[in-house]
CSV table of C-alpha atoms in Angstrom, one decimal:
chain,number,residue,atom,x,y,z
A,1470,MET,CA,97.8,104.1,77.9
A,1471,ILE,CA,98.6,103.1,81.1
A,1472,LEU,CA,96.7,103.5,84.6
A,1473,CYS,CA,99.0,104.9,87.4
A,1474,PHE,CA,98.3,105.3,91.2
A,1475,ASP,CA,100.1,106.9,93.9
A,1476,ILE,CA,98.9,105.1,97.1
A,1477,GLY,CA,99.4,106.7,100.5
A,1478,GLY,CA,98.0,105.7,103.9
A,1479,THR,CA,95.2,108.5,103.6
A,1480,THR,CA,94.3,108.6,99.8
A,1481,ILE,CA,94.9,106.8,96.4
A,1482,LYS,CA,95.7,109.2,93.6
A,1483,GLY,CA,95.1,108.1,90.1
A,1484,ALA,CA,95.9,109.1,86.7
A,1485,LEU,CA,95.7,108.1,83.0
A,1486,ALA,CA,99.0,108.2,81.2
A,1487,TYR,CA,98.9,108.5,77.3
A,1488,SER,CA,102.3,110.0,77.6
A,1489,THR,CA,104.7,111.9,79.8
A,1490,GLU,CA,103.2,115.1,78.5
A,1491,ASP,CA,99.6,113.9,78.7
A,1492,ILE,CA,98.9,112.6,82.2
A,1493,ARG,CA,95.2,113.0,83.2
A,1494,LEU,CA,94.3,113.1,87.0
A,1495,LEU,CA,91.5,111.1,88.3
A,1496,PRO,CA,89.7,111.6,91.5
A,1497,ARG,CA,91.1,110.8,94.7
A,1498,VAL,CA,89.7,107.8,96.8
A,1499,THR,CA,90.3,107.1,100.3
A,1500,THR,CA,92.6,104.2,101.1
A,1501,PRO,CA,91.3,101.1,102.5
A,1502,LYS,CA,93.9,100.2,104.7
A,1503,ASP,CA,92.7,97.4,106.4
A,1504,ASP,CA,90.7,95.5,103.7
A,1505,PHE,CA,92.5,94.2,100.9
A,1506,THR,CA,89.5,93.2,99.1
A,1507,ALA,CA,88.2,96.7,99.3
A,1508,PHE,CA,91.7,97.9,98.3
A,1509,VAL,CA,91.7,95.7,95.2
A,1510,GLY,CA,88.0,97.0,94.4
A,1511,VAL,CA,89.4,100.6,94.1
A,1512,LEU,CA,91.8,99.7,91.7
A,1513,ARG,CA,89.4,97.3,89.7
A,1514,GLN,CA,86.6,100.1,89.5
A,1515,ALA,CA,89.2,102.5,88.1
A,1516,VAL,CA,90.2,99.8,85.5
A,1517,GLU,CA,87.0,99.1,84.5
A,1518,ASP,CA,86.1,103.1,84.3
A,1519,CYS,CA,88.9,103.4,81.6
A,1520,GLU,CA,87.4,103.9,78.0
A,1521,THR,CA,90.1,101.5,76.8
A,1522,LYS,CA,92.0,98.7,78.4
A,1523,PRO,CA,95.2,100.2,80.1
A,1524,GLU,CA,98.2,98.5,78.8
A,1525,CYS,CA,99.5,98.1,82.5
A,1526,VAL,CA,99.1,99.3,86.1
A,1527,SER,CA,102.0,101.4,87.6
A,1528,ILE,CA,101.9,102.1,91.3
A,1529,SER,CA,103.9,104.4,93.7
A,1530,ILE,CA,103.8,103.2,97.5
A,1531,ALA,CA,105.2,104.7,100.6
A,1532,GLY,CA,107.1,101.4,101.1
A,1533,VAL,CA,110.0,99.0,99.9
A,1534,VAL,CA,109.5,95.9,97.7
A,1535,ASP,CA,112.1,93.1,98.7
A,1536,GLU,CA,113.6,92.1,95.2
A,1537,ASP,CA,114.5,88.8,96.5
A,1538,ASN,CA,110.9,87.6,97.5
A,1539,GLY,CA,108.7,90.3,96.1
A,1540,TRP,CA,107.2,91.1,99.4
A,1541,ALA,CA,106.1,94.7,100.1
A,1542,THR,CA,107.1,96.5,103.3
A,1543,VAL,CA,104.3,99.0,103.7
A,1544,ALA,CA,103.7,100.0,107.6
A,1545,ASN,CA,100.9,102.5,107.1
A,1546,ILE,CA,98.7,100.0,105.0
A,1547,PRO,CA,98.5,96.8,106.7
A,1548,CYS,CA,96.5,95.2,104.2
A,1549,ILE,CA,99.3,95.1,101.6
A,1550,HIS,CA,102.0,94.9,104.0
A,1551,GLY,CA,103.9,91.5,103.5
A,1552,ARG,CA,102.3,90.7,100.4
A,1553,ASP,CA,103.8,89.9,96.9
A,1554,LEU,CA,101.9,92.9,95.6
A,1555,LYS,CA,103.0,93.0,92.0
A,1556,ALA,CA,101.9,89.1,91.9
A,1557,ASP,CA,98.7,89.3,93.8
A,1558,LEU,CA,97.4,92.4,91.9
A,1559,GLU,CA,98.0,90.9,88.5
A,1560,VAL,CA,96.1,88.0,89.5
A,1561,GLU,CA,93.2,90.4,90.6
A,1562,LEU,CA,93.5,93.0,87.9
A,1563,GLY,CA,94.4,90.8,84.8
A,1564,LEU,CA,96.9,93.3,83.9
A,1565,PRO,CA,100.7,93.8,84.2
A,1566,VAL,CA,101.4,95.6,87.3
A,1567,ILE,CA,104.5,97.5,88.3
A,1568,VAL,CA,105.1,98.5,92.0
A,1569,ALA,CA,107.9,101.1,92.9
A,1570,ASN,CA,108.8,103.0,95.9
A,1571,ASP,CA,107.6,106.6,96.2
A,1572,ALA,CA,111.1,107.9,96.3
A,1573,ASP,CA,112.1,105.9,93.2
A,1574,CYS,CA,108.9,107.4,91.5
A,1575,PHE,CA,110.0,111.0,92.7
A,1576,VAL,CA,113.6,110.5,90.8
A,1577,MET,CA,111.9,108.8,87.8
A,1578,ALA,CA,109.9,111.8,87.4
A,1579,GLU,CA,112.8,114.2,87.8
A,1580,ALA,CA,115.0,112.2,85.6
A,1581,GLY,CA,112.3,112.0,82.9
A,1582,ILE,CA,110.7,115.3,82.8
A,1583,GLY,CA,112.1,117.5,85.6
A,1584,ALA,CA,115.7,118.9,86.9
A,1585,GLY,CA,117.4,115.6,85.8
A,1586,LYS,CA,116.3,115.6,82.2
A,1587,GLY,CA,119.3,115.3,80.1
A,1588,HIS,CA,121.4,114.1,82.8
A,1589,ARG,CA,122.8,110.4,82.4
A,1590,VAL,CA,123.0,109.8,86.3
A,1591,VAL,CA,120.4,111.4,88.6
A,1592,PHE,CA,120.3,111.1,92.3
A,1593,GLY,CA,117.0,112.3,93.7
A,1594,VAL,CA,116.7,113.2,97.2
A,1595,ILE,CA,113.9,113.4,99.7
A,1596,LEU,CA,114.3,115.9,102.6
A,1597,GLY,CA,111.2,115.9,104.6
A,1598,THR,CA,109.3,113.9,107.2
A,1599,GLY,CA,112.4,111.3,106.5
A,1600,VAL,CA,115.2,111.3,104.4
A,1601,GLY,CA,115.3,109.2,101.3
A,1602,GLY,CA,116.4,108.9,97.8
A,1603,GLY,CA,116.6,107.0,94.5
A,1604,LEU,CA,118.9,106.4,91.7
A,1605,VAL,CA,118.4,106.6,87.9
A,1606,ILE,CA,121.0,105.9,85.3
A,1607,ASP,CA,120.6,105.9,81.6
A,1608,GLY,CA,117.1,106.5,82.2
A,1609,LYS,CA,116.6,103.2,84.2
A,1610,LEU,CA,115.6,103.0,87.8
A,1611,ILE,CA,118.2,100.9,89.8
A,1612,ASN,CA,115.5,99.5,91.8
A,1613,ALA,CA,113.7,98.1,88.8
A,1614,ASN,CA,112.8,95.2,90.5
A,1615,GLY,CA,112.5,96.7,93.9
A,1616,GLY,CA,115.2,96.7,96.7
A,1617,PHE,CA,116.7,99.3,98.9
A,1618,ALA,CA,119.1,101.3,96.5
A,1619,GLY,CA,119.1,105.0,97.2
A,1620,GLU,CA,118.3,104.6,100.9
A,1621,TRP,CA,121.0,107.0,102.2
A,1622,GLY,CA,119.1,108.3,105.1
A,1623,HIS,CA,119.4,105.0,106.9
A,1624,ALA,CA,122.8,103.8,108.2
A,1625,PRO,CA,124.9,105.0,111.4
A,1626,VAL,CA,126.9,107.3,109.6
A,1627,ALA,CA,125.7,110.7,111.1
A,1628,ALA,CA,128.7,112.5,112.3
A,1629,THR,CA,129.0,113.0,116.2
A,1630,GLN,CA,130.7,116.3,115.7
A,1631,ALA,CA,129.2,118.7,113.2
A,1632,GLY,CA,129.3,122.9,112.7
A,1633,ASN,CA,131.8,125.4,113.2
A,1634,PRO,CA,132.8,125.3,116.1
A,1635,PRO,CA,131.9,121.5,116.2
A,1636,ALA,CA,129.2,120.6,118.6
A,1637,HIS,CA,128.6,117.2,120.0
A,1638,ILE,CA,125.5,115.5,118.1
A,1639,PRO,CA,124.5,112.3,119.9
A,1640,PRO,CA,123.3,109.4,117.7
A,1641,PHE,CA,119.6,109.6,117.8
A,1642,ARG,CA,117.6,106.7,117.5
A,1643,CYS,CA,115.9,106.3,114.1
A,1644,GLY,CA,112.6,104.6,113.2
A,1645,CYS,CA,114.5,101.9,111.4
A,1646,GLY,CA,115.8,100.7,114.7
A,1647,LEU,CA,119.6,102.0,114.3
A,1648,HIS,CA,121.1,105.0,116.0
A,1649,GLY,CA,122.7,107.8,114.1
A,1650,CYS,CA,120.9,107.7,110.8
A,1651,ILE,CA,120.7,110.7,108.5
A,1652,ASP,CA,117.1,110.3,108.7
A,1653,ALA,CA,117.0,110.8,112.6
A,1654,THR,CA,119.2,113.8,112.5
A,1655,CYS,CA,118.6,115.8,109.4
A,1656,SER,CA,115.0,115.3,108.7
A,1657,ALA,CA,112.3,117.7,109.5
A,1658,ARG,CA,111.8,116.2,112.8
A,1659,GLY,CA,115.6,115.6,112.8
A,1660,LEU,CA,116.2,119.4,112.4
A,1661,GLU,CA,113.7,120.1,115.4
A,1662,LYS,CA,115.7,117.7,117.6
A,1663,LEU,CA,118.9,119.5,116.7
A,1664,HIS,CA,117.6,122.8,117.6
A,1665,GLU,CA,116.4,121.6,120.9
A,1666,LEU,CA,119.6,119.8,121.7
A,1667,LEU,CA,121.8,123.1,120.7
A,1668,HIS,CA,119.5,125.7,122.7
A,1669,GLN,CA,117.1,124.0,124.8
A,1670,GLU,CA,114.1,125.5,122.9
A,1671,GLU,CA,111.5,123.9,120.9
A,1672,LYS,CA,110.6,125.2,117.3
A,1673,SER,CA,109.1,123.8,114.4
A,1674,SER,CA,111.5,123.1,111.2
A,1675,GLN,CA,109.7,125.9,109.4
A,1676,GLN,CA,110.2,128.3,112.3
A,1677,ILE,CA,113.7,127.4,112.4
A,1678,ILE,CA,114.2,128.2,108.7
A,1679,ASP,CA,112.3,131.4,108.8
A,1680,LEU,CA,114.3,132.5,111.7
A,1681,TRP,CA,117.4,131.5,110.0
A,1682,CYS,CA,116.6,133.7,106.9
A,1683,ALA,CA,115.9,136.4,109.6
A,1684,GLY,CA,119.4,136.2,110.7
A,1685,ASP,CA,118.6,134.7,114.0
A,1686,GLU,CA,121.8,133.6,115.8
A,1687,LYS,CA,120.5,130.7,117.6
A,1688,ALA,CA,118.6,129.3,114.1
A,1689,THR,CA,121.6,130.1,112.2
A,1690,ARG,CA,123.9,127.9,114.3
A,1691,THR,CA,121.4,125.0,114.0
A,1692,ILE,CA,121.2,125.3,110.2
A,1693,ASP,CA,125.2,125.4,110.1
A,1694,VAL,CA,125.1,122.0,112.1
A,1695,GLU,CA,122.4,120.6,109.8
A,1696,VAL,CA,124.1,121.5,106.6
A,1697,ASP,CA,127.4,120.2,107.8
A,1698,LEU,CA,125.6,116.8,108.9
A,1699,LEU,CA,124.0,116.4,105.5
A,1700,ALA,CA,126.7,117.6,103.0
A,1701,SER,CA,129.4,115.0,103.6
A,1702,PRO,CA,127.2,111.7,103.3
A,1703,LEU,CA,125.7,113.3,100.4
A,1704,ALA,CA,129.0,114.3,98.8
A,1705,LEU,CA,129.8,110.5,99.2
A,1706,VAL,CA,126.7,109.4,97.5
A,1707,VAL,CA,127.6,111.6,94.4
A,1708,ASN,CA,131.2,110.3,94.4
A,1709,VAL,CA,129.9,106.8,94.3
A,1710,THR,CA,127.1,107.1,91.7
A,1711,GLY,CA,128.4,109.6,89.6
A,1712,ALA,CA,125.4,111.7,89.6
A,1713,SER,CA,125.7,114.9,87.9
A,1714,ILE,CA,122.7,116.3,89.4
A,1715,VAL,CA,120.5,116.0,92.6
A,1716,PRO,CA,117.2,117.2,92.6
A,1717,VAL,CA,115.6,117.5,95.9
A,1718,GLY,CA,112.0,117.1,97.2
A,1719,GLY,CA,110.1,117.1,100.5
A,1720,GLY,CA,109.4,119.9,102.7
A,1721,LEU,CA,112.7,121.2,103.6
A,1722,SER,CA,113.3,121.6,100.0
A,1723,ASN,CA,110.9,124.4,99.7
A,1724,SER,CA,113.6,126.7,101.1
A,1725,GLN,CA,115.9,127.8,98.3
A,1726,GLU,CA,118.3,129.2,100.9
A,1727,LEU,CA,118.6,125.9,102.6
A,1728,LEU,CA,119.1,124.0,99.2
A,1729,SER,CA,121.8,126.9,98.3
A,1730,ALA,CA,123.7,126.4,101.4
A,1731,LEU,CA,123.5,122.5,101.1
A,1732,ASP,CA,124.7,122.6,97.3
A,1733,GLU,CA,127.8,125.0,98.2
A,1734,ALA,CA,128.7,122.5,101.0
A,1735,VAL,CA,128.3,119.2,98.9
A,1736,ARG,CA,130.4,120.8,96.0
A,1737,SER,CA,133.2,121.8,98.0
A,1738,ARG,CA,133.3,118.1,99.2
A,1739,VAL,CA,132.8,116.0,96.0
A,1740,LEU,CA,135.9,114.9,93.9
A,1741,ARG,CA,134.6,116.3,90.8
A,1742,LYS,CA,134.7,120.2,90.7
A,1743,ILE,CA,131.5,121.5,89.5
A,1744,SER,CA,130.9,125.2,88.7
A,1745,ARG,CA,127.2,125.0,88.4
A,1746,PRO,CA,124.6,124.1,90.8
A,1747,LEU,CA,124.5,120.4,91.6
A,1748,VAL,CA,122.0,120.2,94.5
A,1749,VAL,CA,118.9,121.6,93.0
A,1750,LYS,CA,115.1,122.1,93.7
A,1751,ALA,CA,112.9,119.5,92.0
A,1752,GLN,CA,110.8,120.7,89.3
A,1753,CYS,CA,108.2,118.1,89.5
A,1754,ALA,CA,106.4,119.7,92.5
A,1755,ILE,CA,102.9,118.6,91.7
A,1756,GLU,CA,102.2,114.8,92.1
A,1757,PRO,CA,105.7,113.4,91.8
A,1758,GLY,CA,104.8,110.0,92.8
A,1759,LEU,CA,102.0,109.7,90.0
A,1760,VAL,CA,104.2,111.5,87.6
A,1761,GLY,CA,107.1,109.0,88.4
A,1762,ALA,CA,104.7,105.9,88.4
A,1763,ALA,CA,103.7,107.1,84.8
A,1764,VAL,CA,107.1,107.5,83.6
A,1765,LEU,CA,108.2,104.1,84.7
A,1766,GLY,CA,105.0,102.5,83.5
A,1767,LEU,CA,105.4,104.1,79.9
A,1768,ALA,CA,109.3,103.2,79.8
A,1769,SER,CA,108.0,99.5,80.4
A,1770,LEU,CA,105.9,99.6,77.4
A,1771,SER,CA,109.0,100.3,75.2
A,1772,ASP,CA,111.3,97.7,76.6
């Protein structure tokens, strides 16, 4: 049995994982964001409450672990930001600890028991507040020791002309400090910025999608530009990785119509000709961070 956590800036979700088919949720706890002692105390209490001692602790965080030095970049939880989180928690808890990015846990969940099950190369995509991703090959996470692989949302590669007819798209500033990232242009907030740029009106991402599905001309233009901006970078990722399936999670993935449009556009731009859907909705809709942490932790026991 392993103890797994999905740690966010607001709450810590926990579960006991006996197998990928037997994951038992624990009560949620408020995240102590500014007090490392209290933060460790929450995890230690969960360990002590286990009827049998866990074999390891597996953690999903909304941040990145630097594979060179082990330092965690977790902007929304100051007390663990800049720490060698794995090493520090192993000392505090007296157990082996695995720490992984939440997008990596998402793709592990999809590759293990979700839409990617049975596929050798799975590239998981997050389309929500941000644009992220993760890569699993032969059941192994590329970022097993931390790292930035899969972060296709961050690089100044967003097209400056998109849609039919082409619209000029300025390189929006991204939260990572660069300009012209897919994250800044095609996330939920990016979709809203695109709509305002094209039509000088403010709409939420959900409103834009709903209007598009209803045949609204302005929303249809916005989605045409959005899909065009997303499809080429994602097709390049598929060509580079050889992914045979691309499960998508995040808020924008709730629109099957949007995923279908993106799938059609991506398949028209990849070298490999695929007649079946390639870009698909993720199947692990409930607690993918916890499920991914469980899959990652259980896999480590058999290595």
